[in-house]
Each structure stands twice: as structure tokens, then as C-alpha cells.
Coordinates of C-alpha atoms and ligand atoms in Angstrom, one line a residue:
X1 CA 0.0 0.0 0.0
X2 CA 2.9 2.4 0.8
X3 CA 4.1 2.0 -2.8
X4 CA 0.7 3.0 -4.1
X5 CA 0.2 6.0 -1.8
X6 CA 3.3 8.1 -2.7
X7 CA 2.2 11.2 -0.9
X8 CA 3.1 9.9 2.5
X9 CA 0.9 12.0 4.8
X10 CA -2.2 10.5 3.0
X11 CA -1.4 7.2 4.6
X12 CA -3.0 8.6 7.7
X13 CA -6.3 8.5 5.8
X14 CA -6.3 4.8 5.3
X15 CA -9.3 3.3 7.0
X16 CA -12.0 0.6 6.7
X17 CA -15.1 0.8 4.4
X18 CA -17.6 0.9 7.2
X19 CA -15.9 4.0 8.7
X20 CA -15.4 5.6 5.3
X21 CA -19.0 5.2 4.2
X22 CA -20.2 7.4 7.1
X23 CA -19.4 10.4 4.9
X24 CA -22.4 9.3 2.9
X25 CA -25.7 10.0 4.4
X26 CA -29.4 10.3 3.4
X27 CA -29.6 12.7 0.3
X28 CA -25.8 12.7 -0.4
X29 CA -24.9 13.2 -4.0
X30 CA -22.3 10.5 -4.7
X31 CA -20.1 10.9 -7.8
X32 CA -18.3 7.7 -8.5
X33 CA -15.6 6.6 -11.0
X34 CA -16.6 3.9 -13.4
X35 CA -17.4 3.4 -17.0
X36 CA -18.2 -0.2 -17.5
X37 CA -15.0 -0.8 -15.5
X38 CA -13.0 1.0 -12.8
X39 CA -15.9 1.6 -10.3
X40 CA -15.5 1.4 -6.5
X41 CA -16.5 -1.8 -5.0
X42 CA -16.0 -1.5 -1.2
X43 CA -18.1 1.5 -0.4
X44 CA -21.3 0.1 -2.1
X45 CA -20.9 -3.1 -0.1
X46 CA -20.5 -1.1 3.1
X47 CA -23.6 1.0 2.3
X48 CA -25.6 -2.2 1.8
X49 CA -24.3 -3.6 5.1
X50 CA -25.4 -0.4 6.8
X51 CA -28.8 -0.6 5.3
X52 CA -29.1 -4.2 6.4
X53 CA -28.3 -3.1 9.9
X54 CA -31.3 -0.8 9.9
X55 CA -30.0 2.5 8.7
X56 CA -32.6 4.1 6.3
X57 CA -31.1 6.4 3.6
X58 CA -31.0 7.0 -0.1
X59 CA -28.3 8.5 -2.2
X60 CA -28.2 10.2 -5.6
X61 CA -25.7 8.2 -7.7
X62 CA -23.7 9.6 -10.7
X63 CA -21.1 7.6 -12.5
X64 CA -19.4 7.8 -16.0
X65 CA -21.7 5.3 -17.5
X66 CA -22.7 1.7 -16.5
X67 CA -21.0 0.0 -13.6
X68 CA -21.2 -3.6 -12.5
X69 CA -23.6 -5.6 -10.3
X70 CA -21.2 -4.7 -7.5
X71 CA -22.5 -1.1 -7.6
X72 CA -25.8 -0.7 -9.6
X73 CA -27.1 -4.2 -8.8
X74 CA -26.6 -4.3 -5.0
X75 CA -27.5 -0.7 -4.4
X76 CA -30.7 -1.0 -6.4
X77 CA -31.6 -4.2 -4.7
X78 CA -31.1 -2.7 -1.3
X79 CA -33.3 0.3 -2.2
X80 CA -30.5 2.8 -1.6
X81 CA -30.8 4.9 -4.8
X82 CA -33.1 7.9 -5.3
X83 CA -31.5 9.2 -8.5
X84 CA -29.2 7.6 -11.0
X85 CA -27.5 9.2 -14.0
X86 CA -26.3 9.1 -16.7
X87 CA -26.5 5.4 -18.0
X88 CA -26.9 2.0 -16.5
X89 CA -27.3 -1.5 -17.9
X90 CA -28.2 -3.5 -14.8
X91 CA -31.3 -5.7 -14.9
X92 CA -32.5 -5.1 -11.3
X93 CA -31.9 -1.4 -11.5
X94 CA -33.7 -1.2 -14.9
X95 CA -36.8 -2.9 -13.3
X96 CA -36.9 -0.3 -10.5
X97 CA -36.4 2.6 -12.9
X98 CA -39.3 1.3 -15.0
X99 CA -41.5 0.9 -11.9
X100 CA -40.6 4.5 -11.0
X101 CA -38.8 3.5 -7.8
X102 CA -35.5 5.0 -9.0
X103 CA -35.5 8.3 -10.8
X104 CA -33.4 8.2 -14.0
X105 CA -32.6 10.7 -16.7
X106 CA -31.0 9.5 -19.9
X107 CA -28.1 11.8 -20.8
X108 CA -25.6 12.1 -23.7
X109 CA -22.5 10.8 -21.9
X110 CA -20.3 13.6 -23.3
X111 CA -22.3 16.3 -21.5
X112 CA -22.4 15.2 -17.9
X113 CA -19.0 16.5 -16.7
X114 CA -19.7 20.0 -17.9
X115 CA -23.1 19.9 -16.2
X116 CA -21.5 18.9 -13.0
X117 CA -19.0 21.8 -13.3
X118 CA -21.7 24.3 -14.0
X119 CA -23.6 23.1 -10.9
X120 CA -26.5 21.8 -13.0
X121 CA -26.6 18.5 -11.1
X122 CA -26.3 20.0 -7.6
X123 CA -23.4 19.9 -5.2
X124 CA -20.8 17.2 -5.6
X125 CA -20.9 16.1 -2.0
X126 CA -18.7 13.0 -2.1
X127 CA -16.6 11.5 -4.9
X128 CA -15.8 7.8 -4.5
X129 CA -13.1 6.8 -7.0
X130 CA -11.0 3.8 -7.8
X131 CA -7.4 4.5 -8.5
X132 CA -4.3 2.4 -8.8
X133 CA -2.0 4.9 -7.1
X134 CA -1.7 8.4 -5.6
X135 CA 1.4 10.3 -6.9
X136 CA 3.9 12.2 -4.9
X137 CA 1.9 15.4 -5.7
X138 CA -1.3 13.8 -4.5
X139 CA -2.7 13.2 -7.9
X140 CA -4.7 10.1 -8.9
X141 CA -3.8 7.4 -11.4
X142 CA -7.1 5.9 -12.4
X143 CA -7.7 2.2 -13.2
X144 CA -9.4 0.8 -16.2
X145 CA -11.6 3.8 -17.0
X146 CA -11.6 7.5 -16.8
X147 CA -15.2 8.5 -17.5
X148 CA -16.1 11.7 -15.5
X149 CA -13.7 11.1 -12.7
X150 CA -11.4 14.1 -13.3
X151 CA -14.4 16.5 -13.0
X152 CA -15.9 14.6 -10.0
X153 CA -12.6 14.8 -8.2
X154 CA -12.2 18.5 -9.0
X155 CA -15.7 19.4 -7.9
X156 CA -16.2 17.1 -4.9
X157 CA -16.3 18.5 -1.4
X158 CA -15.0 15.1 0.0
X159 CA -13.1 12.4 -1.7
X160 CA -12.9 8.7 -0.8
X161 CA -10.4 6.6 -2.7
X162 CA -10.3 2.9 -3.3
X163 CA -6.8 1.8 -4.2
X164 CA -7.1 -1.1 -6.5
X165 CA -4.6 -4.0 -6.7
X166 CA -4.6 -3.8 -10.5
X167 CA -1.1 -3.6 -12.1
X168 CA 0.9 -0.3 -11.5
X169 CA 2.0 -0.5 -15.1
X170 CA -1.4 1.0 -16.0
X171 CA 0.3 4.3 -15.1
X172 CA 0.9 6.2 -18.3
X173 CA -2.0 4.9 -20.3
X174 CA -4.4 7.7 -19.3
X175 CA -4.5 11.2 -20.8
X176 CA -6.4 13.6 -18.6
X177 CA -7.6 16.9 -20.0
X178 CA -10.5 18.9 -18.7
X179 CA -11.8 21.2 -21.5
X180 CA -12.6 24.8 -20.9
X181 CA -16.3 25.7 -20.3
X182 CA -18.2 28.4 -22.3
X183 CA -18.0 31.2 -23.1
X184 CA -14.9 31.7 -25.2
X185 CA -13.6 28.1 -24.9
X186 CA -10.6 27.0 -26.9
X187 CA -10.6 23.9 -29.2
X188 CA -9.8 20.5 -27.8
X189 CA -6.4 19.9 -29.6
X190 CA -6.8 16.4 -30.8
X191 CA -6.0 15.9 -34.5
X192 CA -5.2 12.1 -34.5
X193 CA -6.8 9.3 -32.5
X194 CA -3.6 8.7 -30.5
X195 CA -2.8 12.3 -29.6
X196 CA -2.0 12.9 -26.0
X197 CA -3.1 16.4 -24.8
X198 CA -3.1 16.2 -21.0
X199 CA -1.4 14.6 -18.1
X200 CA -1.2 10.9 -17.0
X201 CA -2.9 11.6 -13.7
X202 CA -6.0 13.4 -12.3
X203 CA -5.2 16.6 -10.4
X204 CA -6.6 16.3 -6.9
X205 CA -6.5 18.5 -3.8
X206 CA -5.2 16.0 -1.2
X207 CA -6.9 18.1 1.6
X208 CA -10.3 16.9 0.3
X209 CA -9.4 13.2 0.8
X210 CA -11.4 11.9 3.8
X211 CA -10.7 8.2 3.5
X212 CA -8.5 5.7 1.6
X213 CA -9.3 2.0 1.3
X214 CA -7.3 -0.8 -0.1
X215 CA -9.3 -3.0 -2.4
X216 CA -8.6 -6.5 -3.8
X217 CA -12.0 -6.6 -5.5
X218 CA -12.1 -7.0 -9.3
X219 CA -14.4 -5.5 -11.9
X220 CA -16.9 -8.0 -13.1
X221 CA -15.8 -9.0 -16.6
X222 CA -17.6 -8.7 -19.8
X223 CA -18.9 -11.9 -21.3
X224 CA -18.6 -11.9 -25.1
X225 CA -20.1 -14.6 -27.1
X226 CA -18.2 -15.9 -30.1
X227 CA -19.6 -13.8 -33.0
X228 CA -22.7 -15.6 -34.3
X229 CA -23.8 -15.6 -37.9
X230 CA -26.0 -12.5 -37.4
X231 CA -23.2 -10.4 -36.0
X232 CA -20.7 -11.7 -38.5
X233 CA -23.0 -10.8 -41.4
X234 CA -23.6 -7.3 -40.1
X235 CA -19.8 -6.9 -39.7
X236 CA -19.2 -8.1 -43.3
X237 CA -21.8 -5.7 -44.7
X238 CA -20.1 -2.8 -43.0
X239 CA -16.6 -3.7 -43.9
X240 CA -17.5 -4.4 -47.5
X241 CA -19.4 -1.1 -47.8
X242 CA -16.5 1.0 -46.4
X243 CA -13.9 -0.8 -48.5
X244 CA -16.1 -0.2 -51.5
X245 CA -16.5 3.5 -50.7
X246 CA -12.7 3.9 -50.2
X247 CA -11.9 2.1 -53.5
X248 CA -14.3 4.4 -55.3
X249 CA -12.7 7.5 -53.8
X250 CA -15.8 8.4 -51.9
X251 CA -14.0 8.2 -48.5
X252 CA -10.5 8.8 -47.4
X253 CA -8.8 5.5 -46.4
X254 CA -7.7 6.2 -42.8
X255 CA -10.8 7.5 -40.9
X256 CA -11.0 6.2 -37.3
X257 CA -13.6 3.8 -36.1
X258 CA -16.0 3.9 -33.2
X259 CA -17.9 0.8 -32.3
X260 CA -20.6 0.6 -29.5
X261 CA -20.7 -2.0 -26.7
X262 CA -21.8 -5.7 -26.9
X263 CA -21.4 -8.6 -29.3
X264 CA -22.2 -6.9 -32.5
X265 CA -19.7 -4.1 -31.8
X266 CA -17.0 -6.7 -30.9
X267 CA -17.8 -8.7 -34.1
X268 CA -17.4 -5.7 -36.3
X269 CA -13.9 -5.1 -34.9
X270 CA -13.1 -8.8 -35.1
X271 CA -14.1 -8.6 -38.7
X272 CA -10.9 -6.7 -39.4
X273 CA -8.8 -9.7 -38.3
X274 CA -9.2 -11.6 -41.5
X275 CA -9.6 -8.6 -43.7
X276 CA -6.5 -7.6 -45.6
X277 CA -7.9 -4.4 -47.0
X278 CA -7.8 -2.6 -43.6
X279 CA -4.4 -2.0 -42.1
X280 CA -3.1 0.6 -39.6
X281 CA -6.5 1.1 -38.1
X282 CA -7.3 4.0 -35.9
X283 CA -9.9 3.5 -33.2
X284 CA -11.6 6.6 -31.6
X285 CA -14.3 5.0 -29.5
X286 CA -15.8 5.0 -26.1
X287 CA -15.3 1.5 -24.7
X288 CA -12.4 -0.7 -25.9
X289 CA -13.3 -4.4 -26.0
X290 CA -11.5 -7.7 -26.5
X291 CA -11.2 -7.3 -30.3
X292 CA -9.0 -4.2 -29.9
X293 CA -6.4 -6.4 -28.1
X294 CA -6.6 -9.0 -30.9
X295 CA -6.0 -6.4 -33.5
X296 CA -3.1 -4.9 -31.6
X297 CA -1.6 -8.4 -31.4
X298 CA -1.9 -8.7 -35.2
X299 CA -0.1 -5.3 -35.6
X300 CA -3.2 -3.8 -37.3
X301 CA -3.9 -0.9 -34.9
X302 CA -2.1 2.4 -35.1
X303 CA -3.9 3.9 -32.1
X304 CA -6.9 3.0 -30.0
X305 CA -8.5 5.8 -27.9
X306 CA -11.4 5.3 -25.5
X307 CA -12.7 6.1 -22.0
X308 CA -12.6 2.6 -20.7
X309 CA -11.5 -0.9 -21.4
X310 CA -14.1 -3.6 -21.0
X311 CA -12.5 -7.0 -21.3
X312 CA -13.5 -10.6 -20.8
X313 CA -11.6 -12.5 -18.1
X314 CA -9.3 -14.1 -20.5
X315 CA -8.4 -10.8 -22.3
X316 CA -7.9 -9.0 -19.1
X317 CA -5.4 -11.5 -17.9
X318 CA -3.6 -11.2 -21.2
X319 CA -3.6 -7.4 -20.9
X320 CA -2.5 -7.3 -17.3
X321 CA 0.4 -9.7 -18.0
X322 CA 1.7 -7.7 -20.9
X323 CA 0.6 -4.1 -20.5
X324 CA 3.9 -3.0 -21.9
X325 CA 2.9 -4.4 -25.3
X326 CA -0.4 -2.5 -25.4
X327 CA 0.4 0.8 -23.6
X328 CA 1.8 2.7 -26.5
X329 CA -1.2 2.0 -28.6
X330 CA -4.0 2.7 -26.1
X331 CA -5.1 6.0 -24.6
X332 CA -7.8 6.3 -22.0
X333 CA -9.5 9.7 -21.8
X334 CA -12.3 11.5 -19.9
X335 CA -15.6 10.7 -21.6
X336 CA -16.1 14.3 -22.5
X337 CA -13.0 14.0 -24.7
X338 CA -13.5 10.4 -26.0
X339 CA -17.1 11.3 -27.0
X340 CA -16.5 15.0 -27.8
X341 CA -18.8 16.0 -30.7
X342 CA -16.1 18.5 -31.7
X343 CA -13.3 15.8 -31.9
X344 CA -15.6 13.1 -33.4
X345 CA -16.5 15.6 -36.2
X346 CA -12.9 16.8 -36.7
X347 CA -11.5 13.3 -36.9
X348 CA -14.3 12.1 -39.2
X349 CA -15.1 9.0 -37.1
X350 CA -16.9 6.1 -38.7
X351 CA -19.6 5.4 -36.1
X352 CA -21.3 2.0 -35.5
X353 CA -24.0 1.8 -32.9
X354 CA -26.7 -0.7 -32.1
X355 CA -30.4 0.0 -32.1
X356 CA -33.4 -1.7 -30.5
X357 CA -35.5 -0.8 -33.5
X358 CA -35.3 1.3 -36.7
X359 CA -38.2 2.5 -38.7
X360 CA -38.7 2.4 -42.5
X361 CA -37.6 6.1 -42.8
X362 CA -34.5 5.6 -40.6
X363 CA -35.5 7.0 -37.2
X364 CA -33.8 5.0 -34.4
X365 CA -34.9 3.8 -31.0
X366 CA -31.9 2.7 -28.9
X367 CA -33.4 2.9 -25.5
X368 CA -37.1 2.0 -24.9
X369 CA -38.7 -1.3 -25.6
X370 CA -42.3 -1.0 -27.0
X371 CA -42.0 2.8 -26.4
X372 CA -42.1 2.7 -22.6
X373 CA -39.7 0.3 -21.0
X374 CA -36.1 1.6 -20.6
X375 CA -33.4 -0.8 -21.7
X376 CA -30.1 0.8 -20.9
X377 CA -29.9 4.4 -22.1
X378 CA -28.6 6.4 -25.0
X379 CA -25.0 6.2 -23.7
X380 CA -22.5 7.6 -26.1
X381 CA -24.5 6.6 -29.2
X382 CA -25.8 10.1 -29.8
X383 CA -22.4 11.7 -29.4
X384 CA -21.1 9.6 -32.2
X385 CA -24.1 9.1 -34.5
X386 CA -24.8 12.8 -34.8
X387 CA -21.2 13.8 -35.4
X388 CA -19.6 10.9 -37.2
X389 CA -18.4 11.3 -40.8
X390 CA -20.4 8.1 -41.6
X391 CA -22.9 6.7 -39.1
X392 CA -24.0 3.1 -39.2
X393 CA -27.0 2.0 -37.2
X394 CA -27.0 -1.8 -36.8
X395 CA -29.5 -4.3 -35.4
X396 CA -30.4 -8.0 -35.9
X397 CA -33.5 -7.9 -38.1
X398 CA -35.6 -9.6 -35.4
X399 CA -35.7 -10.0 -31.6
X400 CA -37.2 -12.5 -29.2
X401 CA -37.0 -15.5 -31.5
X402 CA -38.4 -13.7 -34.5
X403 CA -41.6 -12.5 -32.7
X404 CA -40.4 -8.9 -32.9
X405 CA -39.3 -7.1 -36.1
X406 CA -36.5 -4.6 -35.5
X407 CA -37.7 -2.8 -38.6
X408 CA -41.0 -1.2 -37.9
X409 CA -43.4 1.3 -39.6
X410 CA -42.6 4.0 -36.9
X411 CA -40.3 3.7 -34.0
X412 CA -42.0 3.7 -30.6
X413 CA -39.4 6.1 -29.1
X414 CA -36.9 8.3 -30.9
X415 CA -33.2 8.7 -29.9
X416 CA -31.6 9.4 -33.3
X417 CA -33.3 10.9 -36.2
X418 CA -33.1 10.1 -39.9
X419 CA -31.0 13.2 -40.3
X420 CA -28.1 11.8 -38.2
X421 CA -28.2 8.2 -39.5
X422 CA -26.4 7.4 -42.7
X423 CA -26.5 3.7 -43.2
X424 CA -29.0 1.1 -41.8
X425 CA -27.6 -2.5 -41.4
X426 CA -29.1 -5.8 -40.5
X427 CA -27.8 -9.3 -41.2
X428 CA -29.9 -9.3 -44.4
X429 CA -28.4 -6.2 -45.9
X430 CA -27.5 -2.5 -45.8
X431 CA -29.1 0.7 -47.1
X432 CA -27.0 3.9 -47.6
X433 CA -29.7 6.5 -47.0
X434 CA -27.6 9.5 -47.9
X435 CA -28.5 9.7 -51.6
X436 CA -32.1 8.6 -51.2
X437 CA -35.5 10.3 -50.6
X438 CA -37.4 9.1 -47.6
X439 CA -39.7 7.1 -49.8
X440 CA -36.7 5.4 -51.4
X441 CA -35.3 4.8 -48.0
X442 CA -38.5 3.0 -47.0
X443 CA -38.5 0.9 -50.1
X444 CA -34.9 -0.2 -49.7
X445 CA -35.0 -0.7 -45.9
X446 CA -38.1 -3.0 -46.3
X447 CA -36.4 -4.9 -49.2
X448 CA -32.9 -5.2 -47.9
X449 CA -32.9 -4.9 -44.1
X450 CA -36.2 -6.3 -42.9
X451 CA -36.5 -10.0 -42.1
X452 CA -38.2 -11.9 -45.0
X453 CA -41.1 -12.8 -42.7
X454 CA -41.9 -9.2 -42.1
X455 CA -41.3 -7.7 -45.6
X456 CA -44.9 -8.2 -46.9
X457 CA -46.4 -6.7 -43.7
X458 CA -44.2 -3.7 -43.9
X459 CA -44.7 -3.3 -47.7
X460 CA -48.5 -3.4 -47.2
X461 CA -48.3 -0.7 -44.5
X462 CA -46.1 1.5 -46.7
X463 CA -48.4 1.1 -49.8
X464 CA -51.5 1.8 -47.7
X465 CA -49.8 4.9 -46.2
X466 CA -49.0 6.2 -49.7
X467 CA -52.6 5.7 -50.8
X468 CA -54.2 7.0 -47.5
X469 CA -51.9 10.0 -46.7
X470 CA -49.3 10.5 -49.4
X471 CA -46.8 13.2 -48.5
X472 CA -43.0 13.3 -48.1
X473 CA -43.0 10.5 -45.5
X474 CA -46.3 8.7 -45.8
X475 CA -47.8 7.3 -42.6
X476 CA -51.1 6.2 -41.3
X477 CA -51.1 7.5 -37.8
X478 CA -53.7 5.1 -36.5
X479 CA -51.7 2.1 -37.9
X480 CA -48.1 3.3 -37.3
X481 CA -47.8 1.3 -34.1
X482 CA -49.8 -1.7 -35.3
X483 CA -46.7 -4.0 -35.1
X484 CA -46.1 -3.0 -31.5
X485 CA -49.8 -3.3 -30.6
X486 CA -49.9 -6.8 -32.2
X487 CA -46.9 -7.9 -30.1
X488 CA -48.4 -6.6 -26.9
X489 CA -51.8 -8.2 -27.6
X490 CA -50.5 -11.6 -28.9
X491 CA -46.8 -11.9 -28.1
X492 CA -46.0 -11.9 -31.9
X493 CA -45.8 -9.0 -34.3
X494 CA -46.9 -11.3 -37.1
X495 CA -50.1 -12.5 -35.6
X496 CA -53.1 -10.5 -36.7
Ligands
0RQ501 O1 -33.2 -8.8 -24.4 O2 -31.6 -9.2 -22.5 O3 -33.9 -10.0 -22.4 O4 -32.3 -11.1 -23.9 O5 -32.7 -6.3 -25.9 O6 -30.3 -7.1 -27.1 O7 -29.6 -8.4 -29.1 O8 -28.6 -8.9 -26.8 O9 -28.0 -6.8 -28.1 O10 -26.7 -6.5 -26.0 O11 -26.1 -5.4 -28.2 O12 -28.1 -4.6 -26.9 C1 -29.7 -1.6 -28.3 C2 -30.0 -2.6 -26.0 C3 -28.7 -3.8 -27.8 C4 -27.7 -1.8 -26.7 C5 -29.0 -2.5 -27.2 C6 -33.7 -7.0 -26.5 C7 -33.1 -8.4 -26.7 C8 -32.3 -8.5 -25.5 C9 -30.4 -6.9 -25.7 P1 -32.7 -9.9 -23.2 P2 -29.1 -7.9 -27.8 P3 -27.1 -5.9 -27.3 C10 -22.3 3.1 -25.7 C11 -23.0 2.6 -26.8 C12 -27.9 2.0 -26.7 C13 -26.7 2.6 -26.1 C14 -25.4 2.6 -27.0 C15 -27.8 -0.4 -26.2 C16 -31.8 -7.1 -25.2 O13 -26.8 -1.8 -27.8 O14 -28.2 -0.2 -25.0 O15 -25.5 2.4 -28.2 N1 -27.6 0.6 -27.1 N2 -24.4 2.7 -26.2 O16 -34.1 -9.4 -26.9 C17 -37.7 -5.7 -27.8 C18 -36.7 -5.1 -29.8 C19 -35.4 -5.5 -29.3 C20 -35.4 -6.1 -28.0 C21 -33.4 -6.1 -28.8 N3 -36.8 -4.5 -31.0 N4 -37.8 -5.2 -29.0 N5 -36.6 -6.2 -27.3 N6 -34.2 -6.4 -27.7 N7 -34.2 -5.6 -29.8 C22 -22.4 2.3 -24.4 C23 -21.9 3.1 -23.2 O17 -22.2 4.2 -23.0 C24 -21.1 2.4 -22.2

């Protein structure tokens, strides 16, 4: 522990989780590190213990994005959360949000830090952050994510630190830069994915540290399935399309790639492995998953930038054992930089994000099942889709064993509009909407992207809408949600 706390007088702050968590009381705004990885684990457990011992309190919880079951899962189950922002992906928490027992607001991830700095989210009472070390100057070296931690540490009245046992060699992988706030702010000076513009540590006022804990707890690891045929097809469509555009001089060859979270995202990047056309790949993304390590091993990556690394157990062991091989290629940044609309637009990122459903004109629902039930949240998808040079929205053509079509007449909730989405992709095919009118988009999306079982139903709807309403984007308002209504009535969108 002494090696990890290099500002010696802070050793006096080392304590146990039950004592430390007394700084958190009913109504405390708690700002934690964590962005799929790198979240504190001891304080949540201590809070749950306190609640089990009869203490009644609720906190407002802010992170970078999702955390693990060790935070969102156990705190939600214990009924300790009043507010949660900006993103989560935990099943138990989701149920409570949908029942109205936890208040949740779905934010673009790139915007939260600035909102905290301008006071829009209330006072930052306590920051609870995981770090691998505290430097001689009292600055923090984060662990596997950066997220909003630099701003949380800057704004917090009190700071609790969980020193993780993850390898000290992670030091140097982070690039910490807090951008200026309006008015008159200067550009964020990133011109290439791998540019480093800040410091390797998070500036911290050591006087605000109220407790330090030593943690041997690990992040829960991602479980990636081997890419299935659906994900592989989607990946093939995307890579073929981009290669085609480059060969025909419609795109420069070296634009950086962003790929969302989950199996499809992992499959797209894995698609580069056996693809000889793409070499020296730049990645400017939000979460770096297993496939990035595979590509670095193959010498195919020039630079990979993100706000966090979410690895499977196997990949994490590989990474921790040989960080020196990866460190020069990987940069972990605050999410307001990894997802910055300014930087994403400047670099010309090729953005790939997953939808719950897409409608025939290209509006996208990423967040709410059947219009009402929150799934996870918009995450960084809006940051990238709206600002990318080329934005793909991908989805398997059906869900729930074919009983739901992911291509619908009208989306039941809108996160991204047709104006931000360039290319719609399912395992059946791809439609580049950019040169098409809305009616052409509808025809192509039905023919190329919809599952064959749903093509006739969609085509009937579209033809009736042309006859009944006409217009630039024909719709029959009383029928636009007929697919969703059928599913809710019968459990199958096909059953009339
Ligand atoms: O349900 O969990 O009950 O089996 O949605 O779907 O196919 O496993 O795919 O894990 O990639 O998630 C859009 C939710 C896809 C995700 C979404 C059901 C399906 C399953 C999960 P089960 P899959 P994925 C930055 C990037 C928005 C945020 C974003 C997401 C479950 O990608 O949250 O892009 N994206 N973040 O059965 C009803 C449909 C459905 C459906 C899928 N049409 N109707 N249910 N499902 N389509 C992330 C960060 O910020 C960290």
C-alpha cells in the first residue's frame, strides 16, 4: 500500500469501508468513478451492510456510464438509490427505474462532466473513486476507466479513494484533460486518435481526501459470445461497404472507427482480423473491448482511444500480464473527450451503434422497448451518431426468436433521427440512406434490411400509407404502431 500512496501523509487517511462510508448520508450526491469498469466496490458493499443493519437512507448516484452488479445491482436491490445518472445496464436497476422506484434521466454521456462543473446536477458532496495509485503530488492514477472522474474529483467536497490492486504498469495509459467551459472556450487539440493532450494523472487537492481504502475486488468482466452468424453478417456488410467507398474514392482511407458495446460491436472489430484491406486502423471510440487487443496483437492498430476498457476475463489477464505491449497503442481519456462532438466531427469518425428498432424512414430507437420500458440508455451513441463522418446503425432484423421485427413502420421512441443516421444495417443487408429520398429509404429498408417474414407486412403498410396519406414520408397515424400493438396483444408482431 505504501508504494501506491506516494504522498506519504495521506497514509493517515487509510481506514476501513464501514468507517469511510459514514461520509455518505441520506440525500448525499455521490459521484463515482466507473465506466463499465473501474468503479469502486468496497463503499457500495459497506452502504448495503449499513442498510441491512437498519439505517434508512437513499443516495443520488452519478457515474461515468454503467457499472457492475457490485454497484448498480446491489445498491438498487437494497433500495438505496433515489436518483441515478447518466447510464446503466443492470437488470435489477432497470426494473426499478421502469417501476418509477428509481429516478433516472438519460443523458448524452459527453455532456455530464460540464453539467457537474456548472452546478446543474447539484453539489458534488462526495466523490468515491477507484485508483491504482496516488502520486507524490497527491494526484490520482485511475484504473481501467476515466469517465467523468477528473471532474468529479475536481468538484467534490470530499473524496474517498479505493486503491485497486490492478497492475501499477497502467500508469501512463491515461490522458487527462478537462476542457474549458463556455463562453470563449478553446478547441480540444486532438487531431489524430492517439494524440495525448493532457497529463497521465488526475489533479486532486489532497486536503479533500477523507478516506482511503485498499481493495482487492475486481471489476466483473464482460462476457462476449463468439460472433454468431448474425453479428458476422452485419460486420461483413459494414466492412465491404466501407472498403467499396474507399476504393471508389468516396471516402479517405484512414478514418478512425467507433464501435458501441456488446457482441455486434465486438464482431465488427473482429471482422478486421481476416480482412486484408484494412491495415493501420485508428480507433476513436468510447469503450475498448477484446477485439482491440486481438487487433493490436496482429499489428493492425495504429492507435486506440477510449474512455474505458471492458475486457473478458481471458483478455484482461492477457492485458495485465503484458501491459507494456499495449500501452503505447492505447489512450484512456475522460468521456467528454473520447465522446466529444467537436473531436468526433474533426477526426471524421466512422460510427457504428446498435439500435433496438429502426423505422422504415431511418428513425432510431436505442433505448425504450415498446416505447415505454427503458433498456439501458442512449449512452454515447448520440455523441457519435450525430457527429460521425459516416454513421451506421445496426440491429439484428428480429428479436425474441423472430416474434419482434426490429424494422417497424414508426419507432415507438426516438433517440436518433433520420438526419443523423447514414446507413442502416441488419444481417440481411444494408441501405445507404444518404442519396435517397425518404420514400426510397423506406422501399430499400423493407427490401434489404427487414427479415423476410416481415417484408410483406411492412410493404402493405407502406403502400396503404401512400394511398391514404401521401406526402413526403407517408404514414397512417392510427396504424403506425400496429406492429407493436400486435406484439403486446398476442406476443408476436406477425399474428393479426
Ligand atoms: O433482451 O436481454 O432480455 O435477452 O434487448 O439485445 O440483441 O442482446 O443486443 O446487448 O447489443 O443490446 C440496443 C440494447 C442492444 C444496446 C441495445 C432485446 C433483446 C435482449 C439486448 P434480453 P441484444 P445488445 C455506448 C453505446 C444503446 C446505447 C449505446 C444499447 C436485449 O446496444 O443499449 O449504443 N444501445 N451505447 O431481446 C424488444 C426489440 C429488441 C429487444 C433487442 N426490437 N424489441 N426487445 N431487444 N431488440 C455504451 C456506453 O455508453 C457504455
